[in-house]
CSV table of C-alpha atoms (C1' of nucleotides) and ligand atoms in Angstrom, one decimal:
chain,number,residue,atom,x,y,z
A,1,UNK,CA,11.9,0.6,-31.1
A,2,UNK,CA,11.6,2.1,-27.5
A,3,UNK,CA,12.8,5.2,-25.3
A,4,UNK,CA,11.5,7.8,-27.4
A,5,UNK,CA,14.1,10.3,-25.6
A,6,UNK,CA,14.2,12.9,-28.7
A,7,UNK,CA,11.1,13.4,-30.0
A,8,UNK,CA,10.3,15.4,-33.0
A,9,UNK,CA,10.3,18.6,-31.3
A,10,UNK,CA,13.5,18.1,-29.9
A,11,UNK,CA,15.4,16.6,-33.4
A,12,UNK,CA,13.6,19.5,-35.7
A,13,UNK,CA,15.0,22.3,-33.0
A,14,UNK,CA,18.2,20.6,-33.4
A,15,UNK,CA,18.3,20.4,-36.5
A,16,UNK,CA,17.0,24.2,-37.5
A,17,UNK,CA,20.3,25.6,-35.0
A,18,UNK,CA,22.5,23.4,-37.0
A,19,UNK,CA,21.0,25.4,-40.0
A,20,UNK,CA,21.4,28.2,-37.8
A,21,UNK,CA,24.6,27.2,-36.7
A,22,UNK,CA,26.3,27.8,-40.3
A,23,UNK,CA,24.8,30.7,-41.0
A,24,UNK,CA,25.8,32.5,-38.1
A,25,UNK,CA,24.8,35.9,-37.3
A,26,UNK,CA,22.5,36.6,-39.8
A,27,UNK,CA,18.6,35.7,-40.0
A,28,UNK,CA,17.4,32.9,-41.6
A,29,UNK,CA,13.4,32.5,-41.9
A,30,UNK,CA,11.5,29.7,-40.8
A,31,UNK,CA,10.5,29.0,-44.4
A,32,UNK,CA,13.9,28.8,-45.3
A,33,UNK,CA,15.0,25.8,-42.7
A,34,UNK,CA,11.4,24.3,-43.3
A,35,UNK,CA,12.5,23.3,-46.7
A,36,UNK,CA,16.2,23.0,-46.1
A,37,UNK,CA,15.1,20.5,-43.7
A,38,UNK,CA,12.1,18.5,-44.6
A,39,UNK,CA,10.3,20.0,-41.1
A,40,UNK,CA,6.5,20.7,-41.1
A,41,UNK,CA,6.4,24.8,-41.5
A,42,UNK,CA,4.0,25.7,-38.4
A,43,UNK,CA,5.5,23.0,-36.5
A,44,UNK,CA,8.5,24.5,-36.7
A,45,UNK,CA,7.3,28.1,-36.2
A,46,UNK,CA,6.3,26.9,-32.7
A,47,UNK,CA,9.7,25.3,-31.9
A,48,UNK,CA,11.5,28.5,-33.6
A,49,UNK,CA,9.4,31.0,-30.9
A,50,UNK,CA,10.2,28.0,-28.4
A,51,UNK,CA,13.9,28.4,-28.7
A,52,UNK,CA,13.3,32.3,-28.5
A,53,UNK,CA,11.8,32.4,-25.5
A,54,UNK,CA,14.4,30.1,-24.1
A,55,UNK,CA,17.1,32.8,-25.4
A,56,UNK,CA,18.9,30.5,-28.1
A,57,UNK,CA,18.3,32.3,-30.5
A,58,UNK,CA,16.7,35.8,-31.5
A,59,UNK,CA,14.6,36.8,-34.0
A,60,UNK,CA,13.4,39.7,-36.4
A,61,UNK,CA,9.9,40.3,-37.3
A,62,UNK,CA,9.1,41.1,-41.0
A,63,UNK,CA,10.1,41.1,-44.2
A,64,UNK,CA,13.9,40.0,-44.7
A,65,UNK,CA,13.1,38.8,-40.8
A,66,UNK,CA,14.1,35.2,-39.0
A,67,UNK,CA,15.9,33.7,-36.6
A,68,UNK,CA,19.7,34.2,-35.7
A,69,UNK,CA,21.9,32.4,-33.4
A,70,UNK,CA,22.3,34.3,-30.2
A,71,UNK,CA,24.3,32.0,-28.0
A,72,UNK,CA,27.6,30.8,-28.5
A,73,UNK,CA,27.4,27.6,-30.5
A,74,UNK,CA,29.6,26.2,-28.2
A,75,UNK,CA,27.1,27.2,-25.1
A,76,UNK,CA,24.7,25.3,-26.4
A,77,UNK,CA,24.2,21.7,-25.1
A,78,UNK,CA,21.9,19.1,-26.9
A,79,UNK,CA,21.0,18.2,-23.2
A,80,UNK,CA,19.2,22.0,-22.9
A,81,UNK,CA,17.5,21.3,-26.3
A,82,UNK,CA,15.9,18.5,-24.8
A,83,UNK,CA,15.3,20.0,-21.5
A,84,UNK,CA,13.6,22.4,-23.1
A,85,UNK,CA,11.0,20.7,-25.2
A,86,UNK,CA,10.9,17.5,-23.1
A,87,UNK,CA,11.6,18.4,-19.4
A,88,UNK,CA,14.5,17.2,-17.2
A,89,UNK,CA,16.3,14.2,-18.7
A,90,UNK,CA,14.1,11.3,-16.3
A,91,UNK,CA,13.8,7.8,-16.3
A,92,UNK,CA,11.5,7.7,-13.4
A,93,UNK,CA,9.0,10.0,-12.2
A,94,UNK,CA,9.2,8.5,-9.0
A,95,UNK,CA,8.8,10.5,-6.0
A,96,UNK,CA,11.1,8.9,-3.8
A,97,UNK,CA,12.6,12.2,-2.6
A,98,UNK,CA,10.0,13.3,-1.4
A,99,UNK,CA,8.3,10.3,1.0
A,100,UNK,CA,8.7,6.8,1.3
A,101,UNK,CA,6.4,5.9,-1.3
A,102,UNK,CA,3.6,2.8,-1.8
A,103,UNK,CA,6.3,1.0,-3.3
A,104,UNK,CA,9.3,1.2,-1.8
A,105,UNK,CA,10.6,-2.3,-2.3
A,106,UNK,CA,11.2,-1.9,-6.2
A,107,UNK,CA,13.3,1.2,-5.3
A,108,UNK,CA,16.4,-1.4,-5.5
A,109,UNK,CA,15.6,-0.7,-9.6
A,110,UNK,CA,14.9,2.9,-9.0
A,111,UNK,CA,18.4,2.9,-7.8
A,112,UNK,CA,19.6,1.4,-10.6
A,113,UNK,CA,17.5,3.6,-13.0
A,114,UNK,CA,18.9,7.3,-11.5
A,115,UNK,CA,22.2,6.2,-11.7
A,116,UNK,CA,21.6,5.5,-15.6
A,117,UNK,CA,19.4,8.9,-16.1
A,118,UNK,CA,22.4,10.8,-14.7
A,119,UNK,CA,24.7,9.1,-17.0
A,120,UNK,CA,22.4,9.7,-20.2
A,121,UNK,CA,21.9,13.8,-18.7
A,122,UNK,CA,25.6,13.7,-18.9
A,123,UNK,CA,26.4,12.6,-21.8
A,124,UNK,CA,23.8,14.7,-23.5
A,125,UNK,CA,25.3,17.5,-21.4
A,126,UNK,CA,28.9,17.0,-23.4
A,127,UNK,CA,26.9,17.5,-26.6
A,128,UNK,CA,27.4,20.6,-27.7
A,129,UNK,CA,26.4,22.3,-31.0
A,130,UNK,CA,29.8,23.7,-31.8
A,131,UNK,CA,30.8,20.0,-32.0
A,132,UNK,CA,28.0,19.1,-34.0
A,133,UNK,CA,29.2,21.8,-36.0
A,134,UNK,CA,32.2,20.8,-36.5
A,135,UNK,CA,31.6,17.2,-37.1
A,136,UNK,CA,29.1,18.2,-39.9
A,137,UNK,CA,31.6,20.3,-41.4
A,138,UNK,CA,34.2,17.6,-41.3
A,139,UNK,CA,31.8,15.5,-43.4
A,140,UNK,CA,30.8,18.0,-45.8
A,141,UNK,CA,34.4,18.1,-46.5
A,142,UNK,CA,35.3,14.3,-46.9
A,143,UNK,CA,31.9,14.0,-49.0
A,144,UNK,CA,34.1,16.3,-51.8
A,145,UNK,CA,30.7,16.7,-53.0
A,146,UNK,CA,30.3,18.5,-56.5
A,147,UNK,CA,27.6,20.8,-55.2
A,148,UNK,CA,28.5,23.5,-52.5
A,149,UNK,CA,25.3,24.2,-50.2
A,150,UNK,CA,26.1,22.8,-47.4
A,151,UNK,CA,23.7,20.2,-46.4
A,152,UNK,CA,20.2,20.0,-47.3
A,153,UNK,CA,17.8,17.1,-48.2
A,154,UNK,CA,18.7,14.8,-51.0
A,155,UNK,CA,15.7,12.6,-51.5
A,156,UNK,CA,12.4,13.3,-51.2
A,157,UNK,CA,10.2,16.7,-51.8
A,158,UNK,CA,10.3,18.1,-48.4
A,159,UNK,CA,7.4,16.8,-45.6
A,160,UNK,CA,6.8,13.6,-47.5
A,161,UNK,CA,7.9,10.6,-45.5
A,162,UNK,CA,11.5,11.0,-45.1
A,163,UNK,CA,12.9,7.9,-44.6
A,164,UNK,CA,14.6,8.0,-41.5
A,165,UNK,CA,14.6,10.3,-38.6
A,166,UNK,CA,16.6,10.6,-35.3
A,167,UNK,CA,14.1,8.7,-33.1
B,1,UNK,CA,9.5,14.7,-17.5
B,2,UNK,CA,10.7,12.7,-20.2
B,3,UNK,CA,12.2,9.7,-21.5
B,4,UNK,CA,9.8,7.2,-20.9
B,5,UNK,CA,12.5,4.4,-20.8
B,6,UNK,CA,10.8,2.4,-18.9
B,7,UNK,CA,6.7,1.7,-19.5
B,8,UNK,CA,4.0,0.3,-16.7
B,9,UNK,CA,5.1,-3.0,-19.1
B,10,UNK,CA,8.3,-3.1,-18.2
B,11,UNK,CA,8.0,-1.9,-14.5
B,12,UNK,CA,5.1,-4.1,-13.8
B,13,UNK,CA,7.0,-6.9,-15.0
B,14,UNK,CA,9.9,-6.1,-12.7
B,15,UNK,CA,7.9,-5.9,-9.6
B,16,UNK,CA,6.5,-9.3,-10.9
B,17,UNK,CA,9.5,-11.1,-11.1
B,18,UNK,CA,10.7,-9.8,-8.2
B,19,UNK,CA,8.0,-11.3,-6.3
B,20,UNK,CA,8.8,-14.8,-8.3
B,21,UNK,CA,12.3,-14.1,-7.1
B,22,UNK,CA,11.3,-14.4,-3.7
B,23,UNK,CA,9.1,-17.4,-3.8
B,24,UNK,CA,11.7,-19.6,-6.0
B,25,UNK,CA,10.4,-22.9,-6.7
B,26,UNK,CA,6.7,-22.0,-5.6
B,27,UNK,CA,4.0,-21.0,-8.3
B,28,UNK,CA,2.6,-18.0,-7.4
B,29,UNK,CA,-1.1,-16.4,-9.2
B,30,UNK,CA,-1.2,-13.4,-10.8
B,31,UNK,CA,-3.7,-12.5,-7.8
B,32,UNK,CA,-1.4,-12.5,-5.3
B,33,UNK,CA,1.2,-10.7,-7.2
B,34,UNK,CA,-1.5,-8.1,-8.3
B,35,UNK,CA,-2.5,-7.3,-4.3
B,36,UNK,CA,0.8,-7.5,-3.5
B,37,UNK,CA,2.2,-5.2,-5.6
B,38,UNK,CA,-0.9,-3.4,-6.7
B,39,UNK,CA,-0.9,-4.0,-10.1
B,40,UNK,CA,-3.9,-3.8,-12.2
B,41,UNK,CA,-4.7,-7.8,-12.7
B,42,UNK,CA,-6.2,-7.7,-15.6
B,43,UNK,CA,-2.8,-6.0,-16.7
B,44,UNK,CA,-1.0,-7.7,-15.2
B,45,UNK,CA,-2.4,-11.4,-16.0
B,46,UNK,CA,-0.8,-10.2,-20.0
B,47,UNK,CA,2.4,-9.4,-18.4
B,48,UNK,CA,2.8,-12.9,-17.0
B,49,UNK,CA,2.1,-14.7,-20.2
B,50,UNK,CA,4.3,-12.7,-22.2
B,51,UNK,CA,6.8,-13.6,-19.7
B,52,UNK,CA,5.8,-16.9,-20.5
B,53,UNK,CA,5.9,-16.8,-23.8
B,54,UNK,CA,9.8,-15.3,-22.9
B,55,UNK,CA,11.0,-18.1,-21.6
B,56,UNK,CA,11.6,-16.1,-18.0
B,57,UNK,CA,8.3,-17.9,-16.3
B,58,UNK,CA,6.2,-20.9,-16.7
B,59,UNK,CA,2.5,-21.5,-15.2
B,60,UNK,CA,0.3,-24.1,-13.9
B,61,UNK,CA,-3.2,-24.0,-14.9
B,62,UNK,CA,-6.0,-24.5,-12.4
B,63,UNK,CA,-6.8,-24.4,-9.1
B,64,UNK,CA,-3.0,-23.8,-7.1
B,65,UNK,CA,-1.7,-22.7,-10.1
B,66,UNK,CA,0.0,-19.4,-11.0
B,67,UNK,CA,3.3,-18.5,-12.3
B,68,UNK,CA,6.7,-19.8,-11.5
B,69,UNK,CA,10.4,-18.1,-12.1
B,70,UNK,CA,11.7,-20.0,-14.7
B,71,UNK,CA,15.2,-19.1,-15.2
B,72,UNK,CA,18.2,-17.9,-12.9
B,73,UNK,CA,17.7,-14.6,-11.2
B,74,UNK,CA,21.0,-14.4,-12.2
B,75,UNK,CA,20.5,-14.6,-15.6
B,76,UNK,CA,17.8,-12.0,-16.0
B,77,UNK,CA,18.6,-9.0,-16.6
B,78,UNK,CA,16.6,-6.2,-16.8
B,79,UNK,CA,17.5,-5.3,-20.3
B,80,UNK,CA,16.3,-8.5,-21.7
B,81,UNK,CA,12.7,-7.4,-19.7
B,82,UNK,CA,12.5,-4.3,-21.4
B,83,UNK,CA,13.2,-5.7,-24.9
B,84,UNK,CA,10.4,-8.1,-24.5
B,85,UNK,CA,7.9,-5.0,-23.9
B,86,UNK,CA,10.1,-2.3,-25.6
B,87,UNK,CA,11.7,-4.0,-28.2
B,88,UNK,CA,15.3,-3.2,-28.9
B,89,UNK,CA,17.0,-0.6,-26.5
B,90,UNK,CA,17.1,2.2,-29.3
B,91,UNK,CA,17.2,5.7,-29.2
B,92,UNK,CA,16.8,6.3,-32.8
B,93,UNK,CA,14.8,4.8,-35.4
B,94,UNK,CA,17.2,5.5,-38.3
B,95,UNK,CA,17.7,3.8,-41.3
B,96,UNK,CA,21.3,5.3,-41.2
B,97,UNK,CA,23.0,1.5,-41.8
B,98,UNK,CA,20.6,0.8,-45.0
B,99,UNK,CA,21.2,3.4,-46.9
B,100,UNK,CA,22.4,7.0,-47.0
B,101,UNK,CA,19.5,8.9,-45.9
B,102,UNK,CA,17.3,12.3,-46.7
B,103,UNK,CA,18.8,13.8,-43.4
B,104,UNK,CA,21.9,12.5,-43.5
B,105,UNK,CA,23.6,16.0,-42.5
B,106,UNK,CA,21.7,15.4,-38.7
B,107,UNK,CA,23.9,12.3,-38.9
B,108,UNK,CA,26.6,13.9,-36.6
B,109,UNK,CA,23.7,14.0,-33.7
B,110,UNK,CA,22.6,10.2,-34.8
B,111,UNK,CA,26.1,9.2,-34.3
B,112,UNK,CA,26.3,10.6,-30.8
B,113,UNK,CA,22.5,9.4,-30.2
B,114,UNK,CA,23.9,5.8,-31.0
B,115,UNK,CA,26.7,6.0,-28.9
B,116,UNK,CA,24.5,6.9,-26.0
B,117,UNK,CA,22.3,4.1,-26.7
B,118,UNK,CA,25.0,1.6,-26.0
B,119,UNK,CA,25.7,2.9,-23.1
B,120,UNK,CA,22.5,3.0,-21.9
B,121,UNK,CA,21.9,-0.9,-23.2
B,122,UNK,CA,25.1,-1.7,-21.5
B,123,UNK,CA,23.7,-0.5,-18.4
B,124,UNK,CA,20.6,-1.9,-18.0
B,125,UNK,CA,22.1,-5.5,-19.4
B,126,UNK,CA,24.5,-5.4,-16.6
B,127,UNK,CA,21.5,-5.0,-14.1
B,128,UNK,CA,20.4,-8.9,-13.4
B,129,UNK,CA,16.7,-9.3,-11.3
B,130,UNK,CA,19.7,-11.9,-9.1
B,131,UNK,CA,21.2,-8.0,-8.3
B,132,UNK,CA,17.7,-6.5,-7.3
B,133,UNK,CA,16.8,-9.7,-5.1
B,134,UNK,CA,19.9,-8.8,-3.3
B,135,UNK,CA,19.2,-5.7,-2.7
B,136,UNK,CA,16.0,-6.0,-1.6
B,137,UNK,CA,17.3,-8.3,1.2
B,138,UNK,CA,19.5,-5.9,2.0
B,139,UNK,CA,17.1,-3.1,2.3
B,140,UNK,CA,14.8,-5.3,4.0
B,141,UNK,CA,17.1,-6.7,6.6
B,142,UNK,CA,18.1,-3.0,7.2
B,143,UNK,CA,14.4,-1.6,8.1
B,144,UNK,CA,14.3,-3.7,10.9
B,145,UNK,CA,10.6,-4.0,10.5
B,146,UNK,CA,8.1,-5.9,12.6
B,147,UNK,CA,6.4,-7.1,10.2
B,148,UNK,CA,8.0,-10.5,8.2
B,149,UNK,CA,6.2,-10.2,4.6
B,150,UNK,CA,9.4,-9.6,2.9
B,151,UNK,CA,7.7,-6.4,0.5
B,152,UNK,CA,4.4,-5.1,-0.1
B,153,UNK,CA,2.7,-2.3,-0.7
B,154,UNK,CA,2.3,0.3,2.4
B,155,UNK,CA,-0.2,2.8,1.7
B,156,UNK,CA,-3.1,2.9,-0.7
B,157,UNK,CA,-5.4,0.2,-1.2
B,158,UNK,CA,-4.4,-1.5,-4.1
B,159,UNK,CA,-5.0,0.0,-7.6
B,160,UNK,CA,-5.6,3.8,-6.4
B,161,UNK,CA,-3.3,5.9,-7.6
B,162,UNK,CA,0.1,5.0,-6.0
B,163,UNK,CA,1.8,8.1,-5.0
B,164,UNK,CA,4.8,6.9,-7.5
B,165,UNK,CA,6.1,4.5,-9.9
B,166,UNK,CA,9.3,4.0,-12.0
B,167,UNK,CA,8.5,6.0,-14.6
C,1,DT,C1',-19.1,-30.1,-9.4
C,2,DT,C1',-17.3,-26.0,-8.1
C,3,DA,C1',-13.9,-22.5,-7.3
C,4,DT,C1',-9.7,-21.0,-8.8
C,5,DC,C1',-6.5,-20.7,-11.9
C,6,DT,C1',-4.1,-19.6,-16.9
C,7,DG,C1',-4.5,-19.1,-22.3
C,8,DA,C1',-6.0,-16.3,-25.8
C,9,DC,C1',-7.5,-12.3,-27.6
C,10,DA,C1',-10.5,-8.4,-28.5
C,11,DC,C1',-11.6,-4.1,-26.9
C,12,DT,C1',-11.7,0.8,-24.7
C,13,DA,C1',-9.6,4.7,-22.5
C,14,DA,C1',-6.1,8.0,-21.5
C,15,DA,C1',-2.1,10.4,-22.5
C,16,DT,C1',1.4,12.0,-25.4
C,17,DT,C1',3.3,13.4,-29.6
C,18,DA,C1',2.8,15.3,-34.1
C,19,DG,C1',0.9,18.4,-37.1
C,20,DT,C1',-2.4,22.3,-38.9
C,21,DA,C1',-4.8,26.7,-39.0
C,22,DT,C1',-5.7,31.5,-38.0
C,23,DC,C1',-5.1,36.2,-37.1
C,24,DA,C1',-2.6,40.1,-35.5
C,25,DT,C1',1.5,42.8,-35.9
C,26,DT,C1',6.1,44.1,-37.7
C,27,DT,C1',9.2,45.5,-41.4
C,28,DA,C1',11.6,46.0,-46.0
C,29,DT,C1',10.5,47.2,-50.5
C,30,DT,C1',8.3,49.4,-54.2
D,1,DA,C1',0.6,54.1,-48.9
D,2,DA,C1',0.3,49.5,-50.4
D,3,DT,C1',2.2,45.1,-50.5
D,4,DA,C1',4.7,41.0,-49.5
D,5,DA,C1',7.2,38.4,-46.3
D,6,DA,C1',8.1,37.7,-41.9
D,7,DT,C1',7.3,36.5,-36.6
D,8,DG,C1',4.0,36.4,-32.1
D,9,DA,C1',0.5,34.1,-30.1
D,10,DT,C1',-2.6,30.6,-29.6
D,11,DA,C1',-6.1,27.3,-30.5
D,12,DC,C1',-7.2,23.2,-32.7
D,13,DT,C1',-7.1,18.4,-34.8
D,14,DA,C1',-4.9,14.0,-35.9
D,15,DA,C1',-2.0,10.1,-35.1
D,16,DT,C1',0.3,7.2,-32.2
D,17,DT,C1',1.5,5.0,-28.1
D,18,DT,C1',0.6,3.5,-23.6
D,19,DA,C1',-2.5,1.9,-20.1
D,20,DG,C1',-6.2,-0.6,-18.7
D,21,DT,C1',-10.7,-3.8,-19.1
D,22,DG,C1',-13.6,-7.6,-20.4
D,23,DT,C1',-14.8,-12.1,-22.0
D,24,DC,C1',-14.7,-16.9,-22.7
D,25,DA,C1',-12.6,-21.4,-23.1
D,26,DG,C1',-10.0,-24.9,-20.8
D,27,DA,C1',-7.2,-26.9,-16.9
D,28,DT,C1',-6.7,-28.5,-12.1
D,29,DA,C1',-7.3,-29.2,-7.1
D,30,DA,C1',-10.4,-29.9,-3.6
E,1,LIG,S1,10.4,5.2,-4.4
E,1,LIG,FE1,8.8,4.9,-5.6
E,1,LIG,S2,9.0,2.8,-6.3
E,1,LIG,FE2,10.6,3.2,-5.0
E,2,LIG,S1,21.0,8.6,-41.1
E,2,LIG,FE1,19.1,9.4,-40.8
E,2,LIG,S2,19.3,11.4,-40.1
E,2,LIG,FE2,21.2,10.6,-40.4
DNA sequence: TTATCTGACACTAAATTAGTATCATTTATT
DNA sequence: AATAAATGATACTAATTTAGTGTCAGATAA
């Protein structure tokens, strides 16, 4: 249980473009992916405007209104999700660049530890929400699952303790 | 700002058996090590028994006492540090492998999120404190100071805020 | 006997993350 | 025109995690 690198603002807004994601161009409301997806309503509503503001997505005020997908799945990197709600992907706040700092001697581990950030940043820079797309379609498809929506919660009334989460 | 992959724990513990790693053989107090490397004692003096308790150290009581590197240098690595304070290198808390879960459609991001974790666990396992001692030579053989303590803090009297840290 | 250590453990404080609530405004529908 | 269903903006509280302090008992060297 450690490195909380995706909090809960970062897996819900992940989760809600995915939602997004297969319903693209049209506008889905935040009450809509609230209970698709087990997320806490308002907390989403603040990650919805969040991804907005950040031009992910776009959205329609009133009645029949939501959010809709306005960049290229494909355009989309989990990495930016995170940078968004989370800041730059770091493992050290360290202000080496900047001065030879107090404690320069363990730097031999700060070494160690920006090489690992910028291998992390990458690989969450590869991510892409097309291919989460596609992956989750693929298993939608192997699942040859009786009922056609396609995916939603299975246990669980939605914001009661879901069992498991991505962090 | 963000993935806090490495706590004060963990770092603290670092600089601590880095100074151990330097003085092989010798038992050193968890005064010294606290000037030295301006760690909060207090903090500190837990650090040091858990590393205790961890096999990595072992202490003499009374007067002369202090703390003593147990093990190879070699044969710590800094993974094994942070899993004492950590736990587990893990991204992700999900139950995916007990049971198919609520969210199980976010599975395609899990899958990635795991991958990432083993590389990042690779990583840091691969980093031994043997490595860092090294290093630390290195970079002090290569400063060409006049001074001989091998590493210590430069500015700030101990315990004010150092101007950085490794997380 | 005293000063200097560690062992054990309880406690507080600070920071971050998670979640809730409110009100104004927009828009489709009737 | 009224209403219901949305978002925009923003303030607030709660929960959790991380960081740091304090105390006392027992061990050991001088
Ligand atoms: S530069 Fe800050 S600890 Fe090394
Ligand atoms: S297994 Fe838990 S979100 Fe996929």
């Amino acid at each position: 249980m450690l490195m909380k690198v995706l909090t809960k603002n970062t897996d819900y807004a992940i989760r809600a473009l995915l939602v997004l994601g297969t319903h693209e161009g049209e506008y889905v409301s935040a009450r809509q992916i609230s209970q698709q997806q087990g997320i806490p309503y308002q907390f989403l509503r603040r990650i919805l405007q969040e991804l907005n503001k950040n031009g992910l997505t776009t959205s329609r005020e009133g009645a029949h209104g939501g959010v809709r997908l306005e960049k290229n799945p494909d355009a989309i990197r989990v990495r930016d999700v995170i940078e968004i709600f989370q800041g730059k992907v770091e493992l050290s706040e360290c202000m080496f660049r900047k001065q030879i700092c107090a404690n320069r001697a363990s730097c031999v581990l700060r070494h160690e530890i920006m090489r690992i950030e910028e291998i992390v940043s990458r690989e969450f820079g590869q991510i892409t929400l097309g291919k989460l797309l596609t992956d989750l379609t693929k298993l939608n498809a192997t699942a040859t699952m009786d009922h056609t929506d396609e995916f939603e919660i299975i246990n669980s009334g939605s914001h009661e303790k879901t069992d498991c989460d991505h962090r």
